[in-house]
mmCIF file with all atom_site columns, C-alpha atoms and ligand atoms in Angstrom:
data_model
loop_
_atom_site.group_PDB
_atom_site.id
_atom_site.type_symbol
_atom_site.label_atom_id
_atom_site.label_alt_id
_atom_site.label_comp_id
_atom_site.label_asym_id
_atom_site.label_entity_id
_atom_site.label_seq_id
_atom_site.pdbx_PDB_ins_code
_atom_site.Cartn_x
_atom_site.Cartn_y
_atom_site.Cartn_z
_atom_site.occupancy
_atom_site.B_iso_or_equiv
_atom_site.pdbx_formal_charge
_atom_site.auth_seq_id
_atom_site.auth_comp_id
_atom_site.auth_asym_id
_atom_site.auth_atom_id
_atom_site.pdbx_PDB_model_num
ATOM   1   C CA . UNK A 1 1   ? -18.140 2.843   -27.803 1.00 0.00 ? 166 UNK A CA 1
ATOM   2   C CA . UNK A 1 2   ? -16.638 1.880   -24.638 1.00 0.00 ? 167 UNK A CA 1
ATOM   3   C CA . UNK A 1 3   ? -17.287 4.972   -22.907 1.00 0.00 ? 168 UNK A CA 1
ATOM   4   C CA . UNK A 1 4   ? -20.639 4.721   -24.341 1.00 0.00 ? 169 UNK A CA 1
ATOM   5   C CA . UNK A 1 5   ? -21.748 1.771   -22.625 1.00 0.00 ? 170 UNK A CA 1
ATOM   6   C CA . UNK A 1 6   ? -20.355 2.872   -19.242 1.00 0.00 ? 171 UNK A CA 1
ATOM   7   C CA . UNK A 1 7   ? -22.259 5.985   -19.080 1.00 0.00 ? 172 UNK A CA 1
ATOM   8   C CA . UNK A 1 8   ? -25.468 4.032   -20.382 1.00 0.00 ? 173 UNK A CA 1
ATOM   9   C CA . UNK A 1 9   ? -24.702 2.029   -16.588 1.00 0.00 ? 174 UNK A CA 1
ATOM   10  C CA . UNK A 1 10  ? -24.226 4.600   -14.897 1.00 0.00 ? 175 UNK A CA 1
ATOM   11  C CA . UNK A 1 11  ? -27.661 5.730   -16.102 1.00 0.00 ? 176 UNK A CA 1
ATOM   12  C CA . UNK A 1 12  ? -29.034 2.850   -15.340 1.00 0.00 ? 177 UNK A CA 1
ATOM   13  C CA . UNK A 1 13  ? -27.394 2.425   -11.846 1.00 0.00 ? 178 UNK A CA 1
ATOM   14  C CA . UNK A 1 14  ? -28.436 6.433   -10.852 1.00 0.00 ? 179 UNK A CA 1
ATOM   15  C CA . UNK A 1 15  ? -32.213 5.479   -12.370 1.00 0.00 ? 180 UNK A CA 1
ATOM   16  C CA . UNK A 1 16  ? -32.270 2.242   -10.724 1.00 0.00 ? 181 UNK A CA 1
ATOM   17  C CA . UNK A 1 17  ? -31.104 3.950   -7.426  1.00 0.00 ? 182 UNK A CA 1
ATOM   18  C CA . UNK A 1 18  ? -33.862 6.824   -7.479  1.00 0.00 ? 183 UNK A CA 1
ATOM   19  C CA . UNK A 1 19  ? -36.463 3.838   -8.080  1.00 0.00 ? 184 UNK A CA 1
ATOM   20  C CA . UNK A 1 20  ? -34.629 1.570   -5.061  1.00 0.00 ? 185 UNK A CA 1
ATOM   21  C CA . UNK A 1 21  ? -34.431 3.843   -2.413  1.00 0.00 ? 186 UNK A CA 1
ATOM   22  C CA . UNK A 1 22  ? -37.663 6.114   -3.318  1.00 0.00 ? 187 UNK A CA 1
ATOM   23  C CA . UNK A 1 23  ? -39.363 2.783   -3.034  1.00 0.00 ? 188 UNK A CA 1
ATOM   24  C CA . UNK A 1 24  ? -37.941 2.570   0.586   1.00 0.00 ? 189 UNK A CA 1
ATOM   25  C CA . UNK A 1 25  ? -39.413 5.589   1.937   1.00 0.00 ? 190 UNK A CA 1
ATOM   26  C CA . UNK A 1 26  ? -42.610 5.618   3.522   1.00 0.00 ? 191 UNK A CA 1
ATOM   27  C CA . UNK A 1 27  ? -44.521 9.542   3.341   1.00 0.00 ? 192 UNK A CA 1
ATOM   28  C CA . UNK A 1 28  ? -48.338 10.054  3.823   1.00 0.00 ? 193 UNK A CA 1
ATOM   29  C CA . UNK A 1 29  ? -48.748 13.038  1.917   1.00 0.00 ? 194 UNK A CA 1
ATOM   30  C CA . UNK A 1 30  ? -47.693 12.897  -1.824  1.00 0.00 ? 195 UNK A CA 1
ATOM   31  C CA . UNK A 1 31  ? -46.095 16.167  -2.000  1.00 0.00 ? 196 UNK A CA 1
ATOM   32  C CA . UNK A 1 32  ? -43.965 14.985  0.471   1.00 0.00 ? 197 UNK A CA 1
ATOM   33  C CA . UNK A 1 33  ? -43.149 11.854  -0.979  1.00 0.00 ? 198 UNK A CA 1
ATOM   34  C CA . UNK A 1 34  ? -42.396 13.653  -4.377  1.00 0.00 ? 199 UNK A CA 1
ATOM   35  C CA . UNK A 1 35  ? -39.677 16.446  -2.039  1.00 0.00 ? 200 UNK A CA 1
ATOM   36  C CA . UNK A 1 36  ? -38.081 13.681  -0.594  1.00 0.00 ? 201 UNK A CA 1
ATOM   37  C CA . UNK A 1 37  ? -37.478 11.001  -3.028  1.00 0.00 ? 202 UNK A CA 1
ATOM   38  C CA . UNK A 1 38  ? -36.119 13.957  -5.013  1.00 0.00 ? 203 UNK A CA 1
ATOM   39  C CA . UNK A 1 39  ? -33.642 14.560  -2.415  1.00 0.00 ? 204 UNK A CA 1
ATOM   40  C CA . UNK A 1 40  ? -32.539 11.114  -2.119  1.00 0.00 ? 205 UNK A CA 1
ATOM   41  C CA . UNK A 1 41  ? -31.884 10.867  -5.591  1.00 0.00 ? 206 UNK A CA 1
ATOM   42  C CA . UNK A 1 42  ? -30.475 14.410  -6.214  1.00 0.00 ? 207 UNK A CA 1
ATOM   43  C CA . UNK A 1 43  ? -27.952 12.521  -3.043  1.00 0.00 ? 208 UNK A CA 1
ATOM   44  C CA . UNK A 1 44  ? -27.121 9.361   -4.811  1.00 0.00 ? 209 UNK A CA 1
ATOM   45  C CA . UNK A 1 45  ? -26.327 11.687  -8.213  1.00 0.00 ? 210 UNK A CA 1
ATOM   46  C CA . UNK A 1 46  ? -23.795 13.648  -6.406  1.00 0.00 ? 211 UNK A CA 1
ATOM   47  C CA . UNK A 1 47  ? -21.707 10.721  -4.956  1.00 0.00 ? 212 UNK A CA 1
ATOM   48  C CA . UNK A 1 48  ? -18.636 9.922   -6.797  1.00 0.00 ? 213 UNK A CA 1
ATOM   49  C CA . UNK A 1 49  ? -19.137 6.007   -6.623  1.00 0.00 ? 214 UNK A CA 1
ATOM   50  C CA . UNK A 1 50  ? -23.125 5.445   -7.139  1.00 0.00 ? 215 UNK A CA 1
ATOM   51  C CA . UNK A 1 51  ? -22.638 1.640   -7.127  1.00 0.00 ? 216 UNK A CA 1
ATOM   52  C CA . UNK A 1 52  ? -21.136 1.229   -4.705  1.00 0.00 ? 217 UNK A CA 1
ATOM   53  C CA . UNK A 1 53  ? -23.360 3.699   -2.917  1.00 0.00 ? 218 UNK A CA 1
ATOM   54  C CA . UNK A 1 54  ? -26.455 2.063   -3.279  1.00 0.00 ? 219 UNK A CA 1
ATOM   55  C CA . UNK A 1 55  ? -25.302 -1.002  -2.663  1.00 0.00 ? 220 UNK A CA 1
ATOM   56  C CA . UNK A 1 56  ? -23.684 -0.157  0.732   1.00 0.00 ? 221 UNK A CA 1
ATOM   57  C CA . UNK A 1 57  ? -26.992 1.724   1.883   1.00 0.00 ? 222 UNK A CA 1
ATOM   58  C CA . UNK A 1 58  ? -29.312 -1.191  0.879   1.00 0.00 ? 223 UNK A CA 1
ATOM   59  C CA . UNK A 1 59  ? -27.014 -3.642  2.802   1.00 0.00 ? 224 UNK A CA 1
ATOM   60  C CA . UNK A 1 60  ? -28.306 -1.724  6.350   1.00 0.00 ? 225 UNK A CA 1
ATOM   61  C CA . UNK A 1 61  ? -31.630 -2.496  7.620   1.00 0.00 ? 226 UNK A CA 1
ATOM   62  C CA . UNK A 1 62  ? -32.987 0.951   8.651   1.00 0.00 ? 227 UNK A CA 1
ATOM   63  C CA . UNK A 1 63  ? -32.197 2.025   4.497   1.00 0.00 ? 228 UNK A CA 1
ATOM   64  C CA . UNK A 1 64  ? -36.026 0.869   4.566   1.00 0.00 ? 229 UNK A CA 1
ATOM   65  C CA . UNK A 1 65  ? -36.885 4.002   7.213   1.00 0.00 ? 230 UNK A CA 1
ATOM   66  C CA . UNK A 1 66  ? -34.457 6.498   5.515   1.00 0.00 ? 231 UNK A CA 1
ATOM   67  C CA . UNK A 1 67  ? -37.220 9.328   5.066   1.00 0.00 ? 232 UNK A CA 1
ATOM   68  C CA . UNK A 1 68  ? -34.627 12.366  4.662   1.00 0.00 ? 233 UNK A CA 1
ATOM   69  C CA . UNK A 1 69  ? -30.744 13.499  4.312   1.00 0.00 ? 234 UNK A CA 1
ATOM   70  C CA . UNK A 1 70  ? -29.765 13.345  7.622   1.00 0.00 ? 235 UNK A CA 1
ATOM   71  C CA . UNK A 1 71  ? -30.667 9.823   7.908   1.00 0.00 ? 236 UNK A CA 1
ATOM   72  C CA . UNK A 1 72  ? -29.466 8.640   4.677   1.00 0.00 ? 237 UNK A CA 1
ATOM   73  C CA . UNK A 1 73  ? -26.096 10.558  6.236   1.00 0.00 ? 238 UNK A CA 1
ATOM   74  C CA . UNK A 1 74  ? -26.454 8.461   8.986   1.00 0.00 ? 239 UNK A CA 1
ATOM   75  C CA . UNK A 1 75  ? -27.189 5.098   7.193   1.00 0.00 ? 240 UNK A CA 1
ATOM   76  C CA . UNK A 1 76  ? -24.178 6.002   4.729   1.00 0.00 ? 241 UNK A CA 1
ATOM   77  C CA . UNK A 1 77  ? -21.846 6.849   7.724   1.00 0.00 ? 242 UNK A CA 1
ATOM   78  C CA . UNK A 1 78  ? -22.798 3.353   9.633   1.00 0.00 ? 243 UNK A CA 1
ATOM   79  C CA . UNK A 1 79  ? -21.935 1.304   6.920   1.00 0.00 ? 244 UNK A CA 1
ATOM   80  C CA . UNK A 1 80  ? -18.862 3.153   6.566   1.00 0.00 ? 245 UNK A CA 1
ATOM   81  C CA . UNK A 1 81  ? -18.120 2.502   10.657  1.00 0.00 ? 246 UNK A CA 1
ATOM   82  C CA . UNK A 1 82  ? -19.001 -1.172  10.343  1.00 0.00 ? 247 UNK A CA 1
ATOM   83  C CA . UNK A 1 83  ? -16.651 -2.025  7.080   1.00 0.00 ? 248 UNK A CA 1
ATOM   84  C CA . UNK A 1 84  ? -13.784 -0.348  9.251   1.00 0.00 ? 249 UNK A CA 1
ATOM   85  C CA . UNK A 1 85  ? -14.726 -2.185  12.260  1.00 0.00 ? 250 UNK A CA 1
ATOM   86  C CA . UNK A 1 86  ? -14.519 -5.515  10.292  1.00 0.00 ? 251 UNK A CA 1
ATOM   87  C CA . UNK A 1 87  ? -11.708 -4.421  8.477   1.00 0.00 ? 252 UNK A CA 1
ATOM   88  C CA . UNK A 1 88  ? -9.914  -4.069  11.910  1.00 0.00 ? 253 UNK A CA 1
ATOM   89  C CA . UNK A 1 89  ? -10.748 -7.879  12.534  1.00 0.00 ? 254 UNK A CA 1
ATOM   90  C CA . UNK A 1 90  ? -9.925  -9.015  9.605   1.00 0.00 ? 255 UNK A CA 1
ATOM   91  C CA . UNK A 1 91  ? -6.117  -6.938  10.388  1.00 0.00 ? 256 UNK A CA 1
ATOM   92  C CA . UNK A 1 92  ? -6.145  -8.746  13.288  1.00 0.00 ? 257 UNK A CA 1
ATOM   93  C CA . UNK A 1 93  ? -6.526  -11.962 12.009  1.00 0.00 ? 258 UNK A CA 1
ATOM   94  C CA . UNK A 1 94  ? -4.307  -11.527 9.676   1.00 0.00 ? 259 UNK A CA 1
ATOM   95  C CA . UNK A 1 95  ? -1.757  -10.842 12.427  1.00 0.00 ? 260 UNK A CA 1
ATOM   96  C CA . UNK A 1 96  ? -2.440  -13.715 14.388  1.00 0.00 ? 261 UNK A CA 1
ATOM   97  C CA . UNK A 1 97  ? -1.357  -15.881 10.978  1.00 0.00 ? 262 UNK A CA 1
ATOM   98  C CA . UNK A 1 98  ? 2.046   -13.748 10.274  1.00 0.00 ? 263 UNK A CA 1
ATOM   99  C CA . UNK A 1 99  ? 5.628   -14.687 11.538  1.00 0.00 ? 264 UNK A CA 1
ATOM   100 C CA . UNK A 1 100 ? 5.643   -11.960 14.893  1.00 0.00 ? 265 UNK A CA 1
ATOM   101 C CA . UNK A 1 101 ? 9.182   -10.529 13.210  1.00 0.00 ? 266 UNK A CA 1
ATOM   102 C CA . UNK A 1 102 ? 7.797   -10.259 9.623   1.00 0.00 ? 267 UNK A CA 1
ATOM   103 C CA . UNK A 1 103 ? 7.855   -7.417  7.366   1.00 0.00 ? 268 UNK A CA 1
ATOM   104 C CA . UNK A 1 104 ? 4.273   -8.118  6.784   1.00 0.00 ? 269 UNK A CA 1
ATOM   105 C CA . UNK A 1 105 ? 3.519   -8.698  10.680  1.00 0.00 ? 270 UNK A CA 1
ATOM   106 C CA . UNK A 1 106 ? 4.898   -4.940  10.787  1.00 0.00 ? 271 UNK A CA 1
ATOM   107 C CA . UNK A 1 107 ? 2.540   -3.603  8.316   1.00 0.00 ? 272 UNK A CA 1
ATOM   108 C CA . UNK A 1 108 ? -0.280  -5.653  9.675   1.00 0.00 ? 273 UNK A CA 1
ATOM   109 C CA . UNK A 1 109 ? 0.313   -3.706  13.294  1.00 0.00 ? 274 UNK A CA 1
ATOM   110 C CA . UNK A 1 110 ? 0.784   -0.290  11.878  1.00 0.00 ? 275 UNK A CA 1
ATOM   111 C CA . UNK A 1 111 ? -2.494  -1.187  9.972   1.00 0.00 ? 276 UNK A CA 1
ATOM   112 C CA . UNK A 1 112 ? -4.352  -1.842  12.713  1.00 0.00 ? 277 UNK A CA 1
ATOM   113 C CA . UNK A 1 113 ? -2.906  0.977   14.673  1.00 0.00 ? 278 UNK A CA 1
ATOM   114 C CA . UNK A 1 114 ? -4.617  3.186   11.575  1.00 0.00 ? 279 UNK A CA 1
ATOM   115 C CA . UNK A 1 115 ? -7.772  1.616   11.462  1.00 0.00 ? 280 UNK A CA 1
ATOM   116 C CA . UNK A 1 116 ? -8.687  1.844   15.505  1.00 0.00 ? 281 UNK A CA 1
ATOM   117 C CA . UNK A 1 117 ? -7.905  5.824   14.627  1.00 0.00 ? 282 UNK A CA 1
ATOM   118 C CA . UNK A 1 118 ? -10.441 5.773   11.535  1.00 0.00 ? 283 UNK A CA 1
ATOM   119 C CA . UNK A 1 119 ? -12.996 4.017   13.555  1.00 0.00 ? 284 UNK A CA 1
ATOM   120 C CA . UNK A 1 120 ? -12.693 6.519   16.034  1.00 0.00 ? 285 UNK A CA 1
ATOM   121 C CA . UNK A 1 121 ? -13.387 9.293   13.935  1.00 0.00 ? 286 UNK A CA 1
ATOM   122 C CA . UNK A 1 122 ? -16.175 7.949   12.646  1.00 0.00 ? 287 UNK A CA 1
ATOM   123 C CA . UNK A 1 123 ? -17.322 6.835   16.090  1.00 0.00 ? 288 UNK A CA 1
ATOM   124 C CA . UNK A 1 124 ? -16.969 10.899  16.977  1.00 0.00 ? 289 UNK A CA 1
ATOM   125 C CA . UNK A 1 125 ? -18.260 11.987  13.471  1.00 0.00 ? 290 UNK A CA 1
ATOM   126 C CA . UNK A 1 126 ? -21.992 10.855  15.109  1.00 0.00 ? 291 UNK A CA 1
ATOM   127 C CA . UNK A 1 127 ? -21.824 13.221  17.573  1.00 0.00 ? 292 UNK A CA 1
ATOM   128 C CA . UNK A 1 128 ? -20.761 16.182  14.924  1.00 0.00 ? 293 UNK A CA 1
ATOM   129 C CA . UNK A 1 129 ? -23.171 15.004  12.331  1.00 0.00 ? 294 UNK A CA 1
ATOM   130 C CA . UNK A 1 130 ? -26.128 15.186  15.105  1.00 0.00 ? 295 UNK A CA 1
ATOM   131 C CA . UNK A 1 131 ? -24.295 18.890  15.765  1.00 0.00 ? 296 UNK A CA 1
ATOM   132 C CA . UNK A 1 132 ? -24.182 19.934  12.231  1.00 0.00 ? 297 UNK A CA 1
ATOM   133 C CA . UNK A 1 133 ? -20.209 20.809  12.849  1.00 0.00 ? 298 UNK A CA 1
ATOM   134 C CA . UNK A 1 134 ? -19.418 20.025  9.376   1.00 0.00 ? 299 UNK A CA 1
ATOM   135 C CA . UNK A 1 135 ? -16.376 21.252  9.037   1.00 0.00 ? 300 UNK A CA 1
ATOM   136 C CA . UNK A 1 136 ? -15.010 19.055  12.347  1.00 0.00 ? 301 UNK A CA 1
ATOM   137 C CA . UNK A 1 137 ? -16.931 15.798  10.002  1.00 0.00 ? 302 UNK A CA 1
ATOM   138 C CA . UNK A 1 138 ? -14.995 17.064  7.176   1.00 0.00 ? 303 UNK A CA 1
ATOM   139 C CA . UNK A 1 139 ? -11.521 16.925  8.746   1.00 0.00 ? 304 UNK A CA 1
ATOM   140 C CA . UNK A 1 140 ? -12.320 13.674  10.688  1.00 0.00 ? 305 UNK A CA 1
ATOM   141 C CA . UNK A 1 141 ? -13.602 11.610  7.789   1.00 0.00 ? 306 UNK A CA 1
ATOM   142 C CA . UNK A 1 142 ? -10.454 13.179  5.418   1.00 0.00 ? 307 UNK A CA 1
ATOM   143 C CA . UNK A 1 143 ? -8.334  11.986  8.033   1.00 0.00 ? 308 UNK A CA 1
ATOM   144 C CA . UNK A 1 144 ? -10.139 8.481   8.471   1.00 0.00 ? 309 UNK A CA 1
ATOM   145 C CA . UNK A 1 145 ? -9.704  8.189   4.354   1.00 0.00 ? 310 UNK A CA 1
ATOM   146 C CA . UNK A 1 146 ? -6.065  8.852   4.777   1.00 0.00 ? 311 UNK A CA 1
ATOM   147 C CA . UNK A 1 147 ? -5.638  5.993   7.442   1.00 0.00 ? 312 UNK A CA 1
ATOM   148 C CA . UNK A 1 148 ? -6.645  3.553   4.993   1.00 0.00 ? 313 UNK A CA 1
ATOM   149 C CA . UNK A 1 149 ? -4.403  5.143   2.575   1.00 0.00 ? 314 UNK A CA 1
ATOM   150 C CA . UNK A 1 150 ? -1.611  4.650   5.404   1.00 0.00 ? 315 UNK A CA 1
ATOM   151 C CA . UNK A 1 151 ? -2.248  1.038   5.408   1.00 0.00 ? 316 UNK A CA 1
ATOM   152 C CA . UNK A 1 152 ? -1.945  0.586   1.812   1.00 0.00 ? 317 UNK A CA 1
ATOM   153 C CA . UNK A 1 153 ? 1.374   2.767   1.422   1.00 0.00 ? 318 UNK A CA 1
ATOM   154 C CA . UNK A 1 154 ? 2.564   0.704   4.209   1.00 0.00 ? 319 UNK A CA 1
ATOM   155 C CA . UNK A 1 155 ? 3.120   -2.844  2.041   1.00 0.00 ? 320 UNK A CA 1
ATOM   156 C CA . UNK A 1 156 ? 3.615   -0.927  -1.128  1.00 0.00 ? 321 UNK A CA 1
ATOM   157 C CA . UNK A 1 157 ? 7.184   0.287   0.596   1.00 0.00 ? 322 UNK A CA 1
ATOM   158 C CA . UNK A 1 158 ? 8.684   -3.341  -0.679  1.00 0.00 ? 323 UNK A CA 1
ATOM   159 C CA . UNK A 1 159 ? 7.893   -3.507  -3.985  1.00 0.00 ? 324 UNK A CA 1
ATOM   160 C CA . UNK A 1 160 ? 11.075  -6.529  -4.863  1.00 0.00 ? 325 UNK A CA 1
ATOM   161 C CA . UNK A 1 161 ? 9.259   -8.368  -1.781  1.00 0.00 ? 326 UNK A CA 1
ATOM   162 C CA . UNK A 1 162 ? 6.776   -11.039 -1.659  1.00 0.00 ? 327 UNK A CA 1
ATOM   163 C CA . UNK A 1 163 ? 5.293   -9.265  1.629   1.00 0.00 ? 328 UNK A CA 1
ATOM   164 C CA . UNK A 1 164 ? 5.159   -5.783  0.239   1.00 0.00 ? 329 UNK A CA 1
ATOM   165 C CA . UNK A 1 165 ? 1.879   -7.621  -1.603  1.00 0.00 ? 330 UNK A CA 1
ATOM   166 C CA . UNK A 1 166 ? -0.948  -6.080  0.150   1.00 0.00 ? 331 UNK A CA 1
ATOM   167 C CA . UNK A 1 167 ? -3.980  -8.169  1.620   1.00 0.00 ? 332 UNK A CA 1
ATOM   168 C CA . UNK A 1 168 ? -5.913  -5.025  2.415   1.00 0.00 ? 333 UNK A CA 1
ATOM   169 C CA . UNK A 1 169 ? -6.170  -3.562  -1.084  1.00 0.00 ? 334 UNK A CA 1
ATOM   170 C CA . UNK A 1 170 ? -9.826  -4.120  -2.044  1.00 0.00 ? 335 UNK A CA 1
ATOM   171 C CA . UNK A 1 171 ? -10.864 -3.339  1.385   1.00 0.00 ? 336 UNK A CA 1
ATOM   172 C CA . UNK A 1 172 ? -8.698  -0.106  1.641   1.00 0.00 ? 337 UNK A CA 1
ATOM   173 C CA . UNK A 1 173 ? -9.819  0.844   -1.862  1.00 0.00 ? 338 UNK A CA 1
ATOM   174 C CA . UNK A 1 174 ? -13.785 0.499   -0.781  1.00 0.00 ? 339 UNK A CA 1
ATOM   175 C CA . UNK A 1 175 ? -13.533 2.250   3.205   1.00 0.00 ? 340 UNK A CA 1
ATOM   176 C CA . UNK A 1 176 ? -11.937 5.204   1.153   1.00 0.00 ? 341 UNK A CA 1
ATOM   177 C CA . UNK A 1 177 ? -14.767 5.088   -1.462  1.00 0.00 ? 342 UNK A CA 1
ATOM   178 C CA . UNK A 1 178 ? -16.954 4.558   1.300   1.00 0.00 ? 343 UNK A CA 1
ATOM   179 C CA . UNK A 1 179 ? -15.862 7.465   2.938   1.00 0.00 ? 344 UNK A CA 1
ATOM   180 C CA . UNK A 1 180 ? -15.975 9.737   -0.166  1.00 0.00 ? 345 UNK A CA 1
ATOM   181 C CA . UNK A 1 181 ? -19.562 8.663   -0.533  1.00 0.00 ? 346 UNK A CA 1
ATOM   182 C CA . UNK A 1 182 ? -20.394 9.966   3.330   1.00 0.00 ? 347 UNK A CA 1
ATOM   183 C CA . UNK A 1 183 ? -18.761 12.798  2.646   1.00 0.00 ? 348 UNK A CA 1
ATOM   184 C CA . UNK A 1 184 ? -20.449 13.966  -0.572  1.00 0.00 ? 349 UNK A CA 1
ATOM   185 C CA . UNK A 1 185 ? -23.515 13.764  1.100   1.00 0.00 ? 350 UNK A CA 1
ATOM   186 C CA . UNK A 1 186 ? -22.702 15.496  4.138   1.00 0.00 ? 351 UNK A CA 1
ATOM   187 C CA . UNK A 1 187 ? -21.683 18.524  1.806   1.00 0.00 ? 352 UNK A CA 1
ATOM   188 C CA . UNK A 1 188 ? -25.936 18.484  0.693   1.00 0.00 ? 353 UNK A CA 1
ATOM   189 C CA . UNK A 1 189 ? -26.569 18.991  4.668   1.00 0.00 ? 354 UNK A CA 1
ATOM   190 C CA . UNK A 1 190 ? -24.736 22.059  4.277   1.00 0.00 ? 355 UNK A CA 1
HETATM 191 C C1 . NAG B 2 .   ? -28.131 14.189  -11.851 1.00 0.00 ? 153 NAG B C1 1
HETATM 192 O O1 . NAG B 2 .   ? -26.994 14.747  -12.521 1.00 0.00 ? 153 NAG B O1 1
HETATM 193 C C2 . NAG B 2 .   ? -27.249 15.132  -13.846 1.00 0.00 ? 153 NAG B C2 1
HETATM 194 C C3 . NAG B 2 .   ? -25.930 15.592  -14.465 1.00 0.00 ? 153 NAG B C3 1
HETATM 195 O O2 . NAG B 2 .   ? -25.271 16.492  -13.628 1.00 0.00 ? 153 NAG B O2 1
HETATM 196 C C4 . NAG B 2 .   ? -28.330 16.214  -13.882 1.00 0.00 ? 153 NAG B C4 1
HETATM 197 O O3 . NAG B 2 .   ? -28.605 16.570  -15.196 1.00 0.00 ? 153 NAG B O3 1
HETATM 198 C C5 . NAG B 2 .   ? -29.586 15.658  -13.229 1.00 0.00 ? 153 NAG B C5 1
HETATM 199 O O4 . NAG B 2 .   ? -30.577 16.666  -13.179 1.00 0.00 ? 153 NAG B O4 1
HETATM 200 C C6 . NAG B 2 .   ? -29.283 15.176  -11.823 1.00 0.00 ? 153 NAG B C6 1
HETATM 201 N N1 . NAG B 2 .   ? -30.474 14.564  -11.252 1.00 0.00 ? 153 NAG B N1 1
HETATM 202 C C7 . NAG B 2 .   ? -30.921 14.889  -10.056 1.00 0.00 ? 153 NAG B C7 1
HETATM 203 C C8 . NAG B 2 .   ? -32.154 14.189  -9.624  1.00 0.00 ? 153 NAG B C8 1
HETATM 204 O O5 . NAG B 2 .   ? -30.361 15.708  -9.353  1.00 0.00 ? 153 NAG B O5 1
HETATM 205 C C1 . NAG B 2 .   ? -23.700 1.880   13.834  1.00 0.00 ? 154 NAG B C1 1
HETATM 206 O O1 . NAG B 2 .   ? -24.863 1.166   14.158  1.00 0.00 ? 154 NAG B O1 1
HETATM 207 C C2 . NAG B 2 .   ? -24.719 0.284   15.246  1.00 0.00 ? 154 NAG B C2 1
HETATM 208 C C3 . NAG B 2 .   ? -26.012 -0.528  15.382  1.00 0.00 ? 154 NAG B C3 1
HETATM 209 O O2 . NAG B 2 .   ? -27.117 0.308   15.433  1.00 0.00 ? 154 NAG B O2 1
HETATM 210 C C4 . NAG B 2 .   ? -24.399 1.098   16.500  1.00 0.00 ? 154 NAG B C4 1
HETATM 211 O O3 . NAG B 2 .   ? -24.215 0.238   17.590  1.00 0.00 ? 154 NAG B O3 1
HETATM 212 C C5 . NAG B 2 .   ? -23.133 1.899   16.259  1.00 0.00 ? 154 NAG B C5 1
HETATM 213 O O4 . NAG B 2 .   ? -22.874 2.747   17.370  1.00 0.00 ? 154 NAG B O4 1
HETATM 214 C C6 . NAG B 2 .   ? -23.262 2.749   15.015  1.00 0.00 ? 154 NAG B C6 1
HETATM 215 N N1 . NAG B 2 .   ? -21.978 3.412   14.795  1.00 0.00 ? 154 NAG B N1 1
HETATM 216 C C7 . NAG B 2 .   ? -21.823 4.490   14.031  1.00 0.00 ? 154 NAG B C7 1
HETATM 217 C C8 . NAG B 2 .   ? -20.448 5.060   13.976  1.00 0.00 ? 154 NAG B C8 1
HETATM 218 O O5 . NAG B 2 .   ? -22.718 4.989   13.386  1.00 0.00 ? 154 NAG B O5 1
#
C-alpha cells in the first residue's frame, strides 16, 4: 500500500515535471518542440532524485530558456555551484559562532576546507562540460560528492559527543543529491 502510493508520486512528480519544464521551452517549429520536450523529460526520468530535480532547476531563472541538454546540464550544474557556494557561507558562519579550540570549530574548518575544493570542481566542470571531456566532469563532480561526504564523516567521528551532532546534514545530504542529479544528466550528453 505504502509503496503504492509512493510510486503513484513519483508518477505524478515525473508527469508534472515533463508538463513544467516542456512548458518552459520556447520552439517555433512543432516538430521541434515535440524532440525537445521529449528530451527534457526522457532527462528528468533518468535522475535518481526527480523532486528534488525539478525543484532545483525551476529555482534558476534561465530554466525558462532551457531549449536543450546541454543547457539543462548547465542550469542543473549552476544550482549545484550556488548551494555549495552558500553552503561554504553558511560553514563559515558557523565558525565565526564556535569556541576557536572546539571539536566542532575543527570540523567546521576541515568543512570548509572541503567545500572551497567542491566549488572548485564545479567552477572547472564549466569549462569541461563546454569541452565535452566527460570523463574529467565525471571524476570532478565524484570527487565534489565525496567532499560533502567528508564533511559529514567529519562530526559523525564523536558519536558520545554533543558536537559530533552535525549542522551540515540536510545540506550535505542535498549538494550530494544535487550532484547525482548533474551527473545523470551529463551521462545523456554522452
Ligand atoms: C521513464 O521511465 C519509464 C520507466 O523506466 C519508461 O517506461 C518511460 O518510457 C520513461 N519516459 C521517458 C519519457 O523516457
Ligand atoms: C553560475 O551562474 C552565475 C550567474 O550567472 C555565474 O556567475 C557563475 O559563474 C556560474 N557558475 C557555475 C559553476 O556554473
Amino acid at each position: 500500500m505504502a509503496s503504492r502510493e509512493a510510486l503513484m508520486v513519483v508518477f505524478w512528480l515525473i508527469g508534472s515535471s515533463f508538463f513544467l519544464l516542456g512548458t518552459s521551452i520556447r520552439l517555433a517549429d512543432d516538430q521541434d518542440h515535440r524532440n525537445e520536450e521529449d528530451l527534457v523529460s526522457a532527462a528528468c526520468n533518468r535522475t535518481f532524485y526527480v523532486d528534488i530535480f525539478i525543484s532545483s532547476i525551476r529555482s534558476d531563472p534561465r530554466s525558462s530558456t532551457i531549449s536543450d541538454l546541454k543547457g539543462l546540464a548547465d542550469v542543473a550544474l549552476n544550482v549545484t555551484f550556488v548551494h555549495g557556494m552558500e553552503t561554504l557561507e553558511y560553514i563559515k558562519h558557523l565558525n565565526s559562532n564556535s569556541p576557536a579550540a572546539s571539536y566542532r570549530s575543527g570540523c567546521l574548518r576541515d568543512s570548509a576546507e572541503v567545500y572551497a575544493d567542491a566549488v572548485q570542481s564545479l567552477q572547472d566542470t564549466v569549462h569541461l562540460l563546454r569541452i565535452r571531456d566527460f570523463e574529467k566532469v565525471n571524476t570532478l563532480v565524484s570527487a565534489a560528492m565525496t567532499d560533502s561526504d567528508t564533511c559529514e564523516e567529519g562530526f559523525n567521528e564523536v558519536l558520545d559527543d554533543a558536537e559530533g551532532v552535525s549542522p551540515l546534514t540536510q545540506r550535505n545530504q542535498y549538494f550530494s543529491k544535487l550532484c547525482s542529479n548533474f551527473l545523470a544528466i551529463t551521462k545523456l550528453l554522452f
